[in-house]
C-alpha cells in the first residue's frame, strides 16, 4: 500500500461554524450579470423577500436588512434603541456575548457584564436578582446570545423573557441569533423577543455580506423616543421600503439578494419545523460520536448537558496541541476543514491548540455528517490520539433510527 499520499482531491468540505456550506442553487442564482436596480425583477421581488425573511424569524413584525456581517447587525440593533449613557445587561456565555457587550460599550452604553464562563448557560436566578434590584429600571436592554458560536452553548431565551416578565422589568430583550437562526428552534414572537439579529452566512446559506435585524412594536417605540439615530443604521426606512434603495440606504446588494431568494425558497420548501428536526438529528449524531470518543483520553465536548447544546455547532476539546494537529491533518490529507477554537484561551496561550469546533448548520445532510465524522476518526487514528471507539457506529445508529 502506498504511504504519504494525499486524499484531499475532489470537492472540499468546509465544516466550520460559518460561513457554512453554500448550496449550488444559491451560487447559481448569484452567478448572473448585474441587474437593473431601478425597475424590473429585483425591485419587484424585494417585498416578498422581506416577508419570507420574517417567516424564518417567526415574527409578524418588522425586518431591516443591512449590507454587512453579524457585527453590523449588532451595531444596527444597538443604535436604534440605545443612547450613550444607557445601561445594558449582558449575560455572556462565550466570546460573542462578551464582544456584543464591548460593542455596546464602544457606542457609549454603560455595560453590566455577567460572565457565566465558557461551558454553561445563563443562570436565570442571577439575572432575576439583578433585574429585581433595578428598581429605577435603569437597564434599558438585556443582550442575550441564543447560541454562542465559540462555546456552542444554547441559552433559553423564552425563560429569559419569563424572568423579565416576572420582575415586571421593561428592558428590551435583544437576541443574537447569528448562529442559531435556521438551525435551532427560534420563535421570536412566541418567546417575546423584542429584537433579533442574524446574518446570511450560517443557517440562511448565503455568502457573508448581509445582516438582518427583526424588531417588534415595543422596539419601534423605543426607537421613536430617541432624539437621533445615524441615517445609515436607522431601521425605520429600511423596514418600510418602497423604492429599492430605501431597503438598503443606497445601492442594493444585488447578487446577494438573488442568492437569498434562492435560499429562502429552499428553506420554505423544506419547512421550518423539518429544518429544526433535521438539525436536531444531525447534532445528536455528532454528539453520539463525540461522546464515544470521550470515553478515553482527553477528548471532550465543551457543553456537558445535551439540553444546552446547540444544534448548529459543537465545541470540543483535546489535549493541546492535538486539536490543532487534528485540524491540520484532516484539511491537508482529506480536504476537510474543521473550525478553530475561538475565545477559549487568550491569544498566544498554547492552550488555544486544545480547542476546535464542528459546524453542522444549514445545507448539510446525513452523509455529509457521517463523512465529517469519518474524517475525524481517520485523523485521530493517523495521529495516534487516544480516544474511545464505536463513534461512527453510534452516529450511524442515530441517523438510521431517525429515517
Short mmCIF file of C-alpha atoms in Angstrom, two decimals:
data_model
loop_
_atom_site.label_atom_id
_atom_site.label_comp_id
_atom_site.label_asym_id
_atom_site.label_seq_id
_atom_site.Cartn_x
_atom_site.Cartn_y
_atom_site.Cartn_z
CA UNK A 1 0.00 0.00 0.00
CA UNK A 2 1.25 3.50 -0.84
CA UNK A 3 2.19 5.76 2.05
CA UNK A 4 2.13 9.56 2.50
CA UNK A 5 -0.49 10.07 -0.17
CA UNK A 6 -2.91 12.99 -0.04
CA UNK A 7 -6.61 12.19 -0.33
CA UNK A 8 -7.67 15.84 -0.44
CA UNK A 9 -8.67 15.94 -4.10
CA UNK A 10 -12.32 16.40 -5.02
CA UNK A 11 -14.80 18.86 -3.54
CA UNK A 12 -13.54 20.26 -0.21
CA UNK A 13 -15.83 20.22 2.82
CA UNK A 14 -15.85 23.37 4.97
CA UNK A 15 -17.19 22.05 8.28
CA UNK A 16 -16.65 25.23 10.25
CA UNK A 17 -19.44 27.06 12.13
CA UNK A 18 -19.86 29.67 9.40
CA UNK A 19 -19.53 30.57 6.68
CA UNK A 20 -21.46 27.38 6.09
CA UNK A 21 -21.73 25.18 3.01
CA UNK A 22 -23.31 27.14 0.15
CA UNK A 23 -25.96 25.31 -1.90
CA UNK A 24 -25.36 25.11 -5.64
CA UNK A 25 -28.79 26.71 -6.16
CA UNK A 26 -27.65 29.78 -4.22
CA UNK A 27 -24.36 30.06 -6.07
CA UNK A 28 -26.09 29.59 -9.42
CA UNK A 29 -28.65 32.28 -8.58
CA UNK A 30 -25.85 34.72 -7.78
CA UNK A 31 -23.89 33.97 -10.94
CA UNK A 32 -25.59 36.44 -13.28
CA UNK A 33 -24.99 39.86 -14.81
CA UNK A 34 -25.67 42.83 -12.56
CA UNK A 35 -29.40 43.58 -12.73
CA UNK A 36 -31.19 46.90 -13.04
CA UNK A 37 -31.70 48.39 -9.56
CA UNK A 38 -34.38 50.88 -10.63
CA UNK A 39 -37.02 48.67 -12.22
CA UNK A 40 -37.80 45.07 -13.02
CA UNK A 41 -37.36 41.72 -11.33
CA UNK A 42 -35.08 42.72 -8.45
CA UNK A 43 -37.29 45.63 -7.43
CA UNK A 44 -40.45 43.53 -7.64
CA UNK A 45 -39.12 40.64 -5.56
CA UNK A 46 -37.97 42.75 -2.58
CA UNK A 47 -41.27 42.94 -0.60
CA UNK A 48 -41.77 39.17 -0.81
CA UNK A 49 -38.16 38.62 0.20
CA UNK A 50 -38.66 40.61 3.39
CA UNK A 51 -41.87 38.76 4.23
CA UNK A 52 -40.17 35.39 3.75
CA UNK A 53 -37.29 36.51 5.98
CA UNK A 54 -39.74 37.29 8.77
CA UNK A 55 -41.16 33.77 8.47
CA UNK A 56 -37.71 32.36 9.27
CA UNK A 57 -37.52 34.55 12.39
CA UNK A 58 -41.10 33.57 13.25
CA UNK A 59 -42.26 37.16 13.52
CA UNK A 60 -45.14 39.16 12.06
CA UNK A 61 -43.49 42.43 13.00
CA UNK A 62 -40.63 44.27 11.27
CA UNK A 63 -37.39 43.40 9.48
CA UNK A 64 -34.45 45.51 8.31
CA UNK A 65 -31.58 44.41 6.09
CA UNK A 66 -28.01 45.74 6.13
CA UNK A 67 -25.01 45.18 3.89
CA UNK A 68 -22.61 43.79 6.47
CA UNK A 69 -21.77 40.85 8.72
CA UNK A 70 -23.22 39.85 12.07
CA UNK A 71 -21.27 42.58 13.85
CA UNK A 72 -23.04 45.10 11.61
CA UNK A 73 -26.33 43.64 12.78
CA UNK A 74 -25.23 44.03 16.41
CA UNK A 75 -24.41 47.69 15.90
CA UNK A 76 -27.56 48.40 13.91
CA UNK A 77 -29.74 46.90 16.65
CA UNK A 78 -27.99 48.83 19.40
CA UNK A 79 -28.01 52.15 17.56
CA UNK A 80 -31.80 52.07 17.18
CA UNK A 81 -32.64 51.65 20.87
CA UNK A 82 -29.61 52.61 22.99
CA UNK A 83 -28.20 56.08 23.62
CA UNK A 84 -24.84 56.94 25.23
CA UNK A 85 -25.22 56.60 28.97
CA UNK A 86 -27.97 53.98 28.79
CA UNK A 87 -27.37 50.83 30.80
CA UNK A 88 -27.48 47.35 29.25
CA UNK A 89 -27.16 43.96 30.89
CA UNK A 90 -25.01 41.37 29.11
CA UNK A 91 -25.23 37.78 30.40
CA UNK A 92 -22.31 36.26 28.47
CA UNK A 93 -21.72 32.55 27.86
CA UNK A 94 -18.81 32.86 25.45
CA UNK A 95 -16.73 35.10 23.23
CA UNK A 96 -19.60 36.56 21.24
CA UNK A 97 -21.68 37.64 24.22
CA UNK A 98 -18.66 39.47 25.57
CA UNK A 99 -17.98 41.02 22.16
CA UNK A 100 -21.55 42.30 21.76
CA UNK A 101 -21.19 43.93 25.16
CA UNK A 102 -17.91 45.53 24.08
CA UNK A 103 -19.66 46.96 21.03
CA UNK A 104 -22.36 48.46 23.25
CA UNK A 105 -19.67 49.98 25.46
CA UNK A 106 -17.92 51.47 22.42
CA UNK A 107 -21.22 53.14 21.50
CA UNK A 108 -21.33 54.81 24.91
CA UNK A 109 -23.58 52.43 26.80
CA UNK A 110 -22.94 51.53 30.43
CA UNK A 111 -22.46 47.77 30.27
CA UNK A 112 -23.04 45.39 33.17
CA UNK A 113 -21.35 42.18 32.07
CA UNK A 114 -22.19 38.94 33.87
CA UNK A 115 -19.75 36.32 32.60
CA UNK A 116 -21.07 32.78 33.09
CA UNK A 117 -17.94 31.22 31.62
CA UNK A 118 -17.39 29.13 28.52
CA UNK A 119 -19.24 25.91 29.24
CA UNK A 120 -22.51 26.73 30.95
CA UNK A 121 -25.71 28.59 30.05
CA UNK A 122 -27.10 31.79 31.53
CA UNK A 123 -28.00 31.32 35.19
CA UNK A 124 -31.51 32.74 35.25
CA UNK A 125 -31.67 33.14 39.04
CA UNK A 126 -28.74 35.54 38.88
CA UNK A 127 -30.42 37.59 36.15
CA UNK A 128 -33.62 37.68 38.20
CA UNK A 129 -31.71 39.09 41.18
CA UNK A 130 -30.19 41.87 39.07
CA UNK A 131 -33.48 42.84 37.45
CA UNK A 132 -35.37 42.86 40.75
CA UNK A 133 -32.68 45.07 42.31
CA UNK A 134 -33.01 47.55 39.44
CA UNK A 135 -35.96 49.39 40.99
CA UNK A 136 -35.33 52.51 38.89
CA UNK A 137 -35.36 50.46 35.67
CA UNK A 138 -32.00 51.85 34.60
CA UNK A 139 -31.34 48.74 32.49
CA UNK A 140 -32.71 49.51 29.04
CA UNK A 141 -31.91 46.20 27.35
CA UNK A 142 -30.72 42.65 28.04
CA UNK A 143 -28.36 41.31 25.35
CA UNK A 144 -28.89 37.55 25.20
CA UNK A 145 -26.99 35.31 22.81
CA UNK A 146 -29.17 32.38 21.74
CA UNK A 147 -26.23 30.24 20.60
CA UNK A 148 -22.71 31.44 21.27
CA UNK A 149 -20.71 30.13 18.32
CA UNK A 150 -17.49 29.97 20.33
CA UNK A 151 -18.69 27.78 23.18
CA UNK A 152 -21.73 26.16 21.46
CA UNK A 153 -23.93 26.99 24.46
CA UNK A 154 -27.63 27.29 23.65
CA UNK A 155 -29.48 29.62 26.00
CA UNK A 156 -33.18 29.51 26.82
CA UNK A 157 -34.47 32.86 25.57
CA UNK A 158 -38.10 32.10 26.38
CA UNK A 159 -37.05 31.54 30.00
CA UNK A 160 -35.06 34.78 29.93
CA UNK A 161 -38.22 36.62 28.81
CA UNK A 162 -40.13 34.95 31.65
CA UNK A 163 -37.56 36.31 34.12
CA UNK A 164 -38.04 39.83 32.75
CA UNK A 165 -41.80 39.50 32.97
CA UNK A 166 -41.72 38.09 36.49
CA UNK A 167 -39.65 41.07 37.61
CA UNK A 168 -42.03 43.46 35.86
CA UNK A 169 -38.99 44.93 34.14
CA UNK A 170 -39.45 46.93 30.91
CA UNK A 171 -35.98 46.26 29.47
CA UNK A 172 -35.92 45.14 25.85
CA UNK A 173 -34.86 41.56 25.21
CA UNK A 174 -32.32 41.58 22.40
CA UNK A 175 -31.23 38.25 20.91
CA UNK A 176 -28.16 37.31 18.91
CA UNK A 177 -29.42 34.53 16.61
CA UNK A 178 -26.49 34.65 14.19
CA UNK A 179 -25.51 31.01 14.75
CA UNK A 180 -28.96 29.68 15.54
CA UNK A 181 -31.48 31.09 13.08
CA UNK A 182 -32.47 28.45 10.57
CA UNK A 183 -30.85 25.72 12.70
CA UNK A 184 -32.12 25.76 16.29
CA UNK A 185 -35.76 26.42 17.03
CA UNK A 186 -36.32 30.15 17.47
CA UNK A 187 -39.76 31.70 17.92
CA UNK A 188 -39.36 35.47 18.10
CA UNK A 189 -42.97 36.45 18.73
CA UNK A 190 -43.99 33.46 20.84
CA UNK A 191 -40.92 33.81 23.07
CA UNK A 192 -41.36 37.57 23.50
CA UNK A 193 -38.06 38.61 21.94
CA UNK A 194 -38.10 42.33 21.10
CA UNK A 195 -35.10 42.44 18.75
CA UNK A 196 -33.34 39.58 16.95
CA UNK A 197 -30.11 39.83 14.98
CA UNK A 198 -28.80 37.36 12.42
CA UNK A 199 -26.63 37.23 9.31
CA UNK A 200 -26.63 35.47 5.98
CA UNK A 201 -23.67 33.10 6.24
CA UNK A 202 -24.87 30.36 8.57
CA UNK A 203 -28.36 28.83 8.65
CA UNK A 204 -29.51 31.13 5.84
CA UNK A 205 -26.91 29.54 3.50
CA UNK A 206 -25.85 32.73 1.68
CA UNK A 207 -22.25 34.05 1.48
CA UNK A 208 -21.26 36.58 4.16
CA UNK A 209 -22.39 40.12 3.46
CA UNK A 210 -25.95 40.56 4.73
CA UNK A 211 -27.15 41.26 8.27
CA UNK A 212 -30.77 41.26 9.43
CA UNK A 213 -32.47 42.92 12.39
CA UNK A 214 -36.02 41.91 13.31
CA UNK A 215 -37.90 44.11 15.78
CA UNK A 216 -41.37 44.34 17.30
CA UNK A 217 -43.55 47.33 18.11
CA UNK A 218 -42.02 47.79 21.60
CA UNK A 219 -38.61 48.16 19.96
CA UNK A 220 -40.04 50.51 17.34
CA UNK A 221 -41.44 52.68 20.12
CA UNK A 222 -38.02 52.74 21.81
CA UNK A 223 -36.52 53.87 18.51
CA UNK A 224 -39.12 56.63 18.18
CA UNK A 225 -38.13 58.01 21.59
CA UNK A 226 -34.50 58.55 20.61
CA UNK A 227 -33.55 62.10 19.66
CA UNK A 228 -31.35 60.91 16.80
CA UNK A 229 -30.17 57.77 15.02
CA UNK A 230 -27.48 57.52 12.34
CA UNK A 231 -29.19 57.74 8.96
CA UNK A 232 -27.38 54.60 7.79
CA UNK A 233 -28.21 52.44 10.83
CA UNK A 234 -31.79 53.74 11.23
CA UNK A 235 -34.09 50.78 10.65
CA UNK A 236 -37.23 52.89 10.05
CA UNK A 237 -36.92 53.40 6.30
CA UNK A 238 -35.30 50.01 5.74
CA UNK A 239 -38.28 48.25 7.33
CA UNK A 240 -40.80 50.29 5.36
CA UNK A 241 -39.12 50.49 1.98
CA UNK A 242 -41.00 51.32 -1.19
CA UNK A 243 -38.15 52.10 -3.55
CA UNK A 244 -35.37 49.51 -3.68
CA UNK A 245 -32.73 51.94 -2.39
CA UNK A 246 -34.79 52.58 0.75
CA UNK A 247 -34.36 49.00 1.92
CA UNK A 248 -30.58 49.39 1.73
CA UNK A 249 -29.90 53.11 2.26
CA UNK A 250 -28.40 53.20 -1.21
CA UNK A 251 -27.32 50.64 -3.77
CA UNK A 252 -28.73 47.16 -3.20
CA UNK A 253 -26.51 44.08 -2.66
CA UNK A 254 -27.73 42.73 -5.98
CA UNK A 255 -26.16 39.29 -6.26
CA UNK A 256 -26.68 38.56 -2.59
CA UNK A 257 -30.39 39.25 -2.96
CA UNK A 258 -30.70 36.66 -5.71
CA UNK A 259 -28.80 34.18 -3.56
CA UNK A 260 -31.05 34.96 -0.60
CA UNK A 261 -34.15 34.46 -2.74
CA UNK A 262 -32.91 31.00 -3.72
CA UNK A 263 -32.02 30.14 -0.11
CA UNK A 264 -35.41 31.24 1.21
CA UNK A 265 -37.12 29.15 -1.45
CA UNK A 266 -35.15 26.13 -0.24
CA UNK A 267 -35.93 26.90 3.41
CA UNK A 268 -39.67 27.29 2.95
CA UNK A 269 -39.94 24.32 0.58
CA UNK A 270 -38.43 22.16 3.33
CA UNK A 271 -40.38 23.89 6.10
CA UNK A 272 -39.05 25.37 9.33
CA UNK A 273 -40.26 22.50 11.50
CA UNK A 274 -38.44 19.94 9.35
CA UNK A 275 -35.30 22.10 9.26
CA UNK A 276 -35.24 22.19 13.06
CA UNK A 277 -35.82 18.44 13.24
CA UNK A 278 -33.09 17.74 10.68
CA UNK A 279 -30.58 19.84 12.58
CA UNK A 280 -31.56 18.14 15.84
CA UNK A 281 -30.95 14.65 14.43
CA UNK A 282 -27.65 15.58 12.80
CA UNK A 283 -26.49 17.27 16.01
CA UNK A 284 -27.39 14.17 18.01
CA UNK A 285 -25.32 12.08 15.59
CA UNK A 286 -22.35 14.39 16.15
CA UNK A 287 -22.83 14.19 19.92
CA UNK A 288 -23.09 10.40 19.85
CA UNK A 289 -19.77 10.13 18.03
CA UNK A 290 -18.07 12.69 20.27
CA UNK A 291 -19.37 11.03 23.43
CA UNK A 292 -17.93 7.73 22.22
CA UNK A 293 -14.54 9.33 21.54
CA UNK A 294 -14.71 10.91 25.01
CA UNK A 295 -14.68 7.53 26.76
CA UNK A 296 -10.88 7.52 26.77
CA UNK A 297 -8.17 10.15 26.59
CA UNK A 298 -8.66 13.91 26.65
CA UNK A 299 -11.39 14.23 24.01
CA UNK A 300 -14.35 16.14 25.48
CA UNK A 301 -17.49 18.01 24.45
CA UNK A 302 -17.43 21.54 25.80
CA UNK A 303 -21.10 21.51 26.89
CA UNK A 304 -21.83 18.51 29.08
CA UNK A 305 -25.62 18.93 29.27
CA UNK A 306 -27.31 17.97 25.99
CA UNK A 307 -30.24 20.29 26.70
CA UNK A 308 -27.90 23.29 26.45
CA UNK A 309 -26.03 22.21 23.30
CA UNK A 310 -26.53 23.99 20.01
CA UNK A 311 -27.89 22.06 17.05
CA UNK A 312 -25.68 24.14 14.74
CA UNK A 313 -22.18 23.96 16.23
CA UNK A 314 -20.30 21.73 18.67
CA UNK A 315 -17.24 22.99 20.57
CA UNK A 316 -14.71 20.32 21.51
CA UNK A 317 -11.51 19.90 23.49
CA UNK A 318 -8.38 17.78 23.24
CA UNK A 319 -5.03 17.88 24.99
CA UNK A 320 -3.08 20.79 23.45
CA UNK A 321 -1.75 20.80 20.72
CA UNK A 322 -3.75 17.81 19.48
CA UNK A 323 -6.78 19.83 18.34
CA UNK A 324 -4.68 21.95 16.00
CA UNK A 325 -2.77 18.90 14.80
CA UNK A 326 -6.05 17.16 14.03
CA UNK A 327 -7.41 20.16 12.13
CA UNK A 328 -4.24 20.41 10.03
CA UNK A 329 -4.19 16.68 9.30
CA UNK A 330 -7.78 16.39 8.05
CA UNK A 331 -7.51 19.55 5.95
CA UNK A 332 -4.22 18.64 4.30
CA UNK A 333 -4.94 14.96 3.80
CA UNK A 334 -8.72 14.77 3.35
CA UNK A 335 -9.86 18.23 2.21
CA UNK A 336 -11.96 18.57 5.38
CA UNK A 337 -11.75 21.88 7.25
CA UNK A 338 -12.78 21.94 10.90
CA UNK A 339 -13.35 25.11 12.93
CA UNK A 340 -10.73 26.66 15.15
CA UNK A 341 -11.30 27.08 18.86
CA UNK A 342 -12.40 30.67 19.40
CA UNK A 343 -12.36 32.67 22.60
CA UNK A 344 -11.50 29.65 24.75
CA UNK A 345 -7.96 30.77 25.60
CA UNK A 346 -6.03 34.02 25.36
CA UNK A 347 -4.04 34.85 22.18
CA UNK A 348 -0.59 33.35 22.43
CA UNK A 349 -1.64 30.83 25.07
CA UNK A 350 -0.59 27.30 23.97
CA UNK A 351 -3.91 26.08 25.38
CA UNK A 352 -5.57 27.51 22.25
CA UNK A 353 -4.31 24.45 20.36
CA UNK A 354 -6.53 22.24 22.51
CA UNK A 355 -9.87 23.52 21.14
CA UNK A 356 -11.77 23.04 17.88
CA UNK A 357 -15.34 23.23 16.64
CA UNK A 358 -17.61 21.39 14.23
CA UNK A 359 -20.17 23.26 12.16
CA UNK A 360 -23.31 21.29 11.28
CA UNK A 361 -25.53 24.10 10.09
CA UNK A 362 -27.55 24.95 7.03
CA UNK A 363 -27.02 22.92 3.86
CA UNK A 364 -25.96 19.63 5.49
CA UNK A 365 -27.35 16.12 5.33
CA UNK A 366 -26.75 12.69 6.80
CA UNK A 367 -23.94 11.51 4.54
CA UNK A 368 -22.08 14.81 4.95
CA UNK A 369 -22.15 14.48 8.73
CA UNK A 370 -21.06 10.84 8.54
CA UNK A 371 -18.26 11.88 6.17
CA UNK A 372 -17.10 14.61 8.55
CA UNK A 373 -17.12 12.21 11.49
CA UNK A 374 -15.33 9.55 9.45
CA UNK A 375 -12.66 12.09 8.52
CA UNK A 376 -12.15 12.95 12.18
CA UNK A 377 -11.87 9.25 13.04
CA UNK A 378 -9.22 8.86 10.35
CA UNK A 379 -7.28 11.84 11.72
CA UNK A 380 -7.46 10.60 15.29
CA UNK A 381 -6.16 7.24 14.10
CA UNK A 382 -3.36 8.68 11.96
CA UNK A 383 -2.16 10.89 14.82
CA UNK A 384 -2.47 8.11 17.42
CA UNK A 385 -4.70 10.28 19.61
CA UNK A 386 -6.16 8.28 22.45
CA UNK A 387 -9.94 8.04 22.28
CA UNK A 388 -12.87 5.75 22.79
CA UNK A 389 -14.14 3.59 19.94
CA UNK A 390 -17.52 2.98 18.34
CA UNK A 391 -18.05 6.63 17.36
CA UNK A 392 -19.17 6.01 13.79
CA UNK A 393 -21.45 3.16 14.84
CA UNK A 394 -23.08 5.44 17.39
CA UNK A 395 -23.61 8.25 14.88
CA UNK A 396 -24.95 5.84 12.26
CA UNK A 397 -27.43 4.45 14.78
CA UNK A 398 -28.80 7.94 15.42
CA UNK A 399 -29.20 8.71 11.74
CA UNK A 400 -30.50 5.25 10.88
CA UNK A 401 -33.03 5.41 13.67
CA UNK A 402 -34.40 8.78 12.56
CA UNK A 403 -35.38 7.91 9.00
#
